[in-house]
């Protein structure tokens, strides 16, 4: 598409002008030079941006509806990890060519998830080039109430939501050309951001992060920011039957500890809050599992079933490390 061409505006009008929930705080949405958004007093705006590149973050021939869902879900997961309420999104789309069936499916996946969380697409950019999707999300949280990475304290209990390693297992199977159970595949292609959980943990969690690069690496960010260490018990990690049986067969704990794309939340909370947190799980529809404890001494200790430290073949995904 030539910049500013008729077909570009037609494409935007057709697929992206009316996506997501309508919101009274959107004074002006898609169509002008800028969107105009109204922010209440005493509220902070939480902002996060993520890019998904074809061939790096998703397969070129992946399902477009799933890609629309996932490109927004990863941002929603960041908002969840701050305890922020989703409000607005912007979308920068680079497309090799115009394909209306693909665009309609992408917009459906994006729009359905946006509506689920009361979020509105308020603007973006559309260019031609190698397929990539960048989504910026904007959330609202009462000033001072956001849950950051730097609040963990010695003695806090370490928790994770859901189960870990499912997306990593699905990705591995797809790469090997092996069959993947549909439910497992959904964990990779349509992650469910833990938005309600993140909001419910405001005022309870001392520190929180979403798991995009694997528990070991992402927990490491909480520990570094908080200036503390932690002990993590392998035997406590919440696993789906598929991941549990993979570990039983090869003894490698990398899936729950260092594979990416889980989009679960990892958080710390004082031990007095453990009963309350355990009782929250049912209402939120996801498991909450205590997996360790925060220590004053820096470093992450990984303890196996016999109390001995366990082997890890990878520590997490890092685009600029030499991890192939
Ligand atoms: P400008 O040239 O003024 O930056 P554009 O021509 O890039 O504007 O976009 C026109 C309008 O369409 C703007 O309001 C922009 O936010 C919106 N827009 C462009 N691409 C997208 C997209 N992929 N999704 C949502 N809105 C978009
Ligand atoms: Mg302009």
Coordinates of C-alpha atoms and ligand atoms in Angstrom, one line a residue:
X1 CA 0.0 0.0 0.0
X2 CA 1.3 3.4 -0.9
X3 CA 1.4 5.6 2.2
X4 CA -1.9 7.4 2.5
X5 CA -3.4 5.6 -0.5
X6 CA -7.2 5.1 -0.9
X7 CA -6.8 1.4 -0.4
X8 CA -5.0 2.0 2.9
X9 CA -7.8 4.1 4.3
X10 CA -10.4 1.7 2.9
X11 CA -8.6 -1.2 4.7
X12 CA -8.4 0.8 8.0
X13 CA -12.1 1.8 7.7
X14 CA -13.2 -1.7 6.9
X15 CA -11.3 -3.7 9.5
X16 CA -10.0 -1.4 12.2
X17 CA -12.3 1.6 12.6
X18 CA -14.8 -0.1 15.0
X19 CA -12.9 -2.7 17.0
X20 CA -13.5 -3.6 20.6
X21 CA -15.8 -2.1 23.2
X22 CA -17.2 1.4 22.9
X23 CA -16.0 3.6 25.7
X24 CA -17.1 7.0 26.9
X25 CA -13.5 8.0 27.6
X26 CA -12.6 7.8 23.9
X27 CA -13.3 11.4 22.8
X28 CA -11.9 10.6 19.4
X29 CA -10.9 7.2 18.0
X30 CA -9.6 5.9 14.7
X31 CA -9.5 8.4 11.8
X32 CA -7.8 11.6 12.9
X33 CA -4.1 12.4 13.4
X34 CA -4.4 11.3 17.0
X35 CA -6.9 9.7 19.3
X36 CA -8.2 11.7 22.2
X37 CA -8.5 9.9 25.4
X38 CA -9.9 11.1 28.7
X39 CA -8.0 10.1 31.9
X40 CA -9.6 10.6 35.3
X41 CA -7.8 12.5 38.0
X42 CA -5.7 10.4 40.4
X43 CA -5.4 7.6 37.9
X44 CA -2.1 6.5 36.3
X45 CA -1.9 5.2 32.8
X46 CA -0.1 1.9 32.4
X47 CA 1.4 1.5 29.0
X48 CA 3.1 -1.4 27.3
X49 CA 4.1 -2.3 23.7
X50 CA 5.0 -5.7 22.1
X51 CA 6.0 -6.7 18.6
X52 CA 5.3 -10.1 17.1
X53 CA 7.4 -10.8 14.0
X54 CA 6.6 -13.6 11.6
X55 CA 9.1 -16.4 11.7
X56 CA 10.3 -15.3 15.2
X57 CA 7.2 -15.1 17.3
X58 CA 4.7 -17.0 15.1
X59 CA 4.7 -19.2 12.0
X60 CA 4.1 -17.4 8.7
X61 CA 1.1 -19.6 7.9
X62 CA -0.4 -19.3 11.4
X63 CA -4.1 -18.9 11.9
X64 CA -4.9 -15.1 11.5
X65 CA -7.7 -15.1 14.1
X66 CA -5.3 -16.6 16.6
X67 CA -2.6 -14.1 15.8
X68 CA -5.1 -11.2 16.3
X69 CA -6.0 -12.7 19.7
X70 CA -2.4 -13.3 20.8
X71 CA -1.0 -9.9 19.7
X72 CA -3.5 -8.3 22.1
X73 CA -3.3 -11.0 24.8
X74 CA 0.4 -10.4 25.4
X75 CA -0.2 -6.7 26.1
X76 CA -3.2 -7.5 28.3
X77 CA -1.0 -9.9 30.2
X78 CA 1.4 -6.9 31.0
X79 CA -1.5 -4.8 32.2
X80 CA -2.7 -7.7 34.3
X81 CA 0.8 -7.9 35.9
X82 CA 0.5 -4.3 37.1
X83 CA -3.1 -4.8 38.3
X84 CA -4.2 -2.2 35.7
X85 CA -7.7 -2.2 34.0
X86 CA -7.5 -2.5 30.2
X87 CA -8.7 0.6 28.4
X88 CA -7.3 1.3 25.0
X89 CA -5.0 -0.2 22.4
X90 CA -3.1 0.9 19.2
X91 CA -2.1 -1.4 16.5
X92 CA 0.9 -1.1 14.0
X93 CA 0.5 -3.7 11.3
X94 CA 3.0 -4.4 8.6
X95 CA 1.6 -6.6 5.8
X96 CA 3.3 -8.1 2.8
X97 CA 0.1 -7.7 0.8
X98 CA -3.6 -7.0 1.3
X99 CA -5.6 -10.1 2.0
X100 CA -9.1 -9.3 3.1
X101 CA -9.9 -12.8 4.4
X102 CA -6.7 -12.7 6.5
X103 CA -7.5 -9.2 7.7
X104 CA -11.1 -10.1 8.6
X105 CA -9.9 -13.1 10.7
X106 CA -7.1 -11.1 12.4
X107 CA -9.6 -8.3 13.2
X108 CA -12.1 -10.8 14.6
X109 CA -9.5 -12.4 17.0
X110 CA -8.3 -9.0 18.1
X111 CA -11.8 -7.4 18.4
X112 CA -13.3 -10.4 20.3
X113 CA -10.6 -10.3 22.9
X114 CA -10.7 -6.5 23.2
X115 CA -14.5 -6.6 23.8
X116 CA -14.1 -9.2 26.4
X117 CA -12.0 -6.8 28.5
X118 CA -13.9 -3.6 27.6
X119 CA -11.0 -2.3 25.5
X120 CA -11.1 -0.1 22.4
X121 CA -8.8 0.1 19.4
X122 CA -8.2 3.8 19.1
X123 CA -5.5 4.1 16.4
X124 CA -2.6 2.6 14.7
X125 CA -0.4 2.5 11.6
X126 CA -0.6 0.3 8.5
X127 CA 2.4 -0.3 6.3
X128 CA 3.7 -2.7 3.7
X129 CA 6.6 -5.0 4.4
X130 CA 7.5 -8.3 6.1
X131 CA 4.6 -9.4 8.3
X132 CA 4.8 -8.0 11.8
X133 CA 2.3 -6.9 14.4
X134 CA 2.9 -4.3 17.1
X135 CA 0.3 -3.6 19.8
X136 CA 0.5 -0.9 22.4
X137 CA -1.9 -1.3 25.3
X138 CA -3.1 1.3 27.8
X139 CA -4.6 0.5 31.1
X140 CA -5.8 2.5 34.1
X141 CA -4.8 2.0 37.7
X142 CA -5.3 4.3 40.7
X143 CA -2.1 6.2 41.2
X144 CA 0.1 4.3 43.7
X145 CA -1.9 1.1 43.5
X146 CA -0.1 -0.6 40.6
X147 CA 1.8 -3.8 41.6
X148 CA 5.4 -3.4 40.5
X149 CA 8.4 -5.8 40.4
X150 CA 10.3 -4.2 43.2
X151 CA 8.2 -4.8 46.3
X152 CA 9.0 -8.4 47.2
X153 CA 10.2 -8.8 50.8
X154 CA 12.0 -11.7 52.6
X155 CA 9.5 -14.1 54.0
X156 CA 6.9 -13.5 51.2
X157 CA 5.4 -16.6 49.6
X158 CA 5.9 -17.0 45.9
X159 CA 2.9 -17.9 43.8
X160 CA 2.1 -18.7 40.2
X161 CA -1.3 -18.9 38.4
X162 CA -2.4 -21.7 36.1
X163 CA 0.0 -24.3 34.8
X164 CA 3.5 -23.8 33.4
X165 CA 5.2 -25.0 30.3
X166 CA 2.2 -25.9 28.1
X167 CA 2.9 -23.3 25.4
X168 CA 6.6 -24.5 25.3
X169 CA 5.5 -28.1 24.9
X170 CA 3.1 -27.2 22.1
X171 CA 5.8 -25.2 20.3
X172 CA 8.3 -28.0 20.6
X173 CA 5.8 -30.6 19.2
X174 CA 4.8 -28.3 16.3
X175 CA 8.5 -27.7 15.5
X176 CA 9.1 -31.5 15.5
X177 CA 6.1 -32.0 13.2
X178 CA 4.4 -34.1 15.8
X179 CA 0.6 -34.1 16.6
X180 CA -0.5 -31.6 19.2
X181 CA -3.5 -31.9 21.4
X182 CA -5.9 -29.0 20.5
X183 CA -6.2 -27.9 24.2
X184 CA -2.4 -27.7 24.4
X185 CA -2.2 -25.9 21.1
X186 CA -4.7 -23.3 22.4
X187 CA -2.3 -22.5 25.3
X188 CA 0.3 -21.4 22.7
X189 CA -2.0 -19.7 20.2
X190 CA -4.7 -18.2 22.3
X191 CA -3.3 -17.4 25.7
X192 CA -5.8 -16.2 28.3
X193 CA -4.4 -13.1 30.0
X194 CA -5.0 -13.1 33.8
X195 CA -6.6 -9.7 33.9
X196 CA -9.1 -10.4 36.7
X197 CA -6.5 -12.1 38.8
X198 CA -4.1 -9.1 38.4
X199 CA -6.7 -6.7 39.5
X200 CA -7.8 -8.8 42.4
X201 CA -4.2 -8.9 43.7
X202 CA -3.9 -5.1 44.0
X203 CA -3.3 -4.4 47.7
X204 CA -2.4 -8.1 48.3
X205 CA 0.7 -8.9 46.1
X206 CA 3.9 -7.1 47.0
X207 CA 5.4 -7.8 43.6
X208 CA 4.2 -9.3 40.3
X209 CA 5.3 -10.1 36.8
X210 CA 3.7 -11.9 33.9
X211 CA 5.5 -15.0 32.6
X212 CA 6.5 -14.5 29.0
X213 CA 10.1 -15.7 29.0
X214 CA 9.9 -18.6 31.5
X215 CA 9.5 -18.6 35.3
X216 CA 13.3 -18.7 36.1
X217 CA 14.1 -15.7 34.0
X218 CA 11.0 -13.7 34.9
X219 CA 11.2 -14.4 38.6
X220 CA 14.8 -13.2 38.2
X221 CA 13.5 -9.8 37.3
X222 CA 11.4 -9.6 40.5
X223 CA 14.4 -10.7 42.6
X224 CA 16.8 -8.2 40.9
X225 CA 14.3 -5.3 41.2
X226 CA 13.4 -6.1 44.8
X227 CA 17.0 -6.8 45.9
X228 CA 16.1 -10.3 47.3
X229 CA 16.6 -14.0 46.5
X230 CA 14.2 -16.9 46.4
X231 CA 13.9 -20.6 46.9
X232 CA 11.7 -22.4 44.3
X233 CA 10.5 -26.0 44.9
X234 CA 10.3 -28.0 41.7
X235 CA 7.8 -30.5 43.1
X236 CA 5.3 -27.6 43.8
X237 CA 5.3 -26.3 40.2
X238 CA 1.7 -26.6 38.7
X239 CA 1.9 -28.8 35.7
X240 CA -0.7 -30.0 33.2
X241 CA -0.8 -33.8 32.7
X242 CA 1.0 -33.4 29.3
X243 CA 3.9 -31.4 30.8
X244 CA 4.1 -33.7 33.8
X245 CA 4.4 -36.8 31.7
X246 CA 7.0 -35.2 29.5
X247 CA 9.1 -34.4 32.6
X248 CA 8.5 -37.9 33.9
X249 CA 9.9 -39.3 30.7
X250 CA 13.0 -37.1 30.2
X251 CA 13.7 -35.6 33.6
X252 CA 14.2 -32.1 32.1
X253 CA 12.4 -29.3 34.0
X254 CA 13.1 -26.7 31.4
X255 CA 9.5 -26.6 30.2
X256 CA 7.9 -25.2 33.3
X257 CA 11.0 -23.2 34.3
X258 CA 12.3 -21.7 31.1
X259 CA 10.0 -22.0 28.2
X260 CA 8.2 -18.9 27.1
X261 CA 4.6 -17.8 26.3
X262 CA 2.9 -19.0 29.5
X263 CA 1.3 -15.6 30.2
X264 CA 0.6 -16.7 33.7
X265 CA 1.2 -14.4 36.6
X266 CA 4.0 -14.9 39.2
X267 CA 3.6 -12.8 42.4
X268 CA 4.8 -12.5 45.9
X269 CA 2.6 -11.9 49.0
X270 CA 3.1 -12.0 52.8
X271 CA 2.5 -15.4 54.3
X272 CA -0.5 -14.1 56.3
X273 CA -2.3 -13.6 53.0
X274 CA -1.9 -17.2 51.9
X275 CA -5.4 -18.3 53.0
X276 CA -7.0 -15.4 51.3
X277 CA -5.1 -16.1 48.0
X278 CA -5.9 -19.8 48.1
X279 CA -9.6 -18.9 48.5
X280 CA -9.5 -16.5 45.5
X281 CA -8.6 -19.2 43.0
X282 CA -12.1 -20.8 42.6
X283 CA -13.8 -17.4 41.8
X284 CA -11.1 -16.6 39.3
X285 CA -11.2 -19.8 37.4
X286 CA -7.5 -20.5 37.5
X287 CA -5.3 -22.4 39.9
X288 CA -3.0 -20.4 42.3
X289 CA -0.1 -22.4 43.6
X290 CA 2.6 -21.5 46.2
X291 CA 5.9 -22.5 44.7
X292 CA 8.5 -21.1 47.0
X293 CA 9.6 -18.3 49.3
X294 CA 11.5 -15.0 49.1
X295 CA 14.8 -14.8 51.0
X296 CA 17.0 -11.9 52.0
X297 CA 20.1 -13.5 50.3
X298 CA 20.2 -12.7 46.6
X299 CA 20.1 -15.6 44.1
X300 CA 17.6 -18.2 43.0
X301 CA 17.8 -21.6 44.6
X302 CA 16.0 -24.4 42.7
X303 CA 15.3 -27.3 44.9
X304 CA 14.3 -30.7 43.6
X305 CA 12.3 -33.6 45.1
X306 CA 15.2 -34.7 47.3
X307 CA 16.2 -31.1 48.3
X308 CA 19.1 -31.2 45.8
X309 CA 19.5 -28.4 43.1
X310 CA 18.2 -29.6 39.7
X311 CA 19.6 -29.3 36.2
X312 CA 18.2 -26.8 33.8
X313 CA 19.1 -26.9 30.1
X314 CA 18.1 -23.3 29.4
X315 CA 17.3 -20.4 31.7
X316 CA 14.9 -18.5 29.5
X317 CA 14.4 -17.0 26.1
X318 CA 16.5 -14.0 25.2
X319 CA 16.5 -12.6 21.7
X320 CA 20.0 -11.2 21.9
X321 CA 21.6 -14.2 23.6
X322 CA 23.1 -17.0 21.5
X323 CA 20.2 -19.3 22.3
X324 CA 19.1 -20.9 19.0
Ligands
LIG1 P1 -1.3 9.7 9.8 O1 -0.7 9.7 8.4 O2 -1.9 11.0 10.2 O3 -0.3 9.2 10.8 P2 -2.5 7.3 9.1 O4 -2.8 7.5 7.7 O5 -1.4 6.4 9.5 O6 -2.5 8.6 9.8 O7 -3.8 6.6 9.8 C1 -5.1 7.2 9.6 C2 -5.9 6.9 10.8 O8 -6.1 5.5 10.9 C3 -5.3 7.3 12.1 O9 -6.3 7.7 13.0 C4 -4.7 6.0 12.6 O10 -4.6 6.0 14.0 C5 -5.6 5.0 12.1 N1 -5.0 3.7 11.8 C6 -4.1 3.4 10.9 N2 -3.7 2.1 10.9 C7 -4.5 1.5 11.8 C8 -4.6 0.2 12.3 N3 -3.9 -0.8 11.8 N4 -5.5 0.0 13.3 C9 -6.2 1.0 13.9 N5 -6.1 2.3 13.4 C10 -5.3 2.5 12.4
LIG2 MG1 -1.5 12.7 10.5

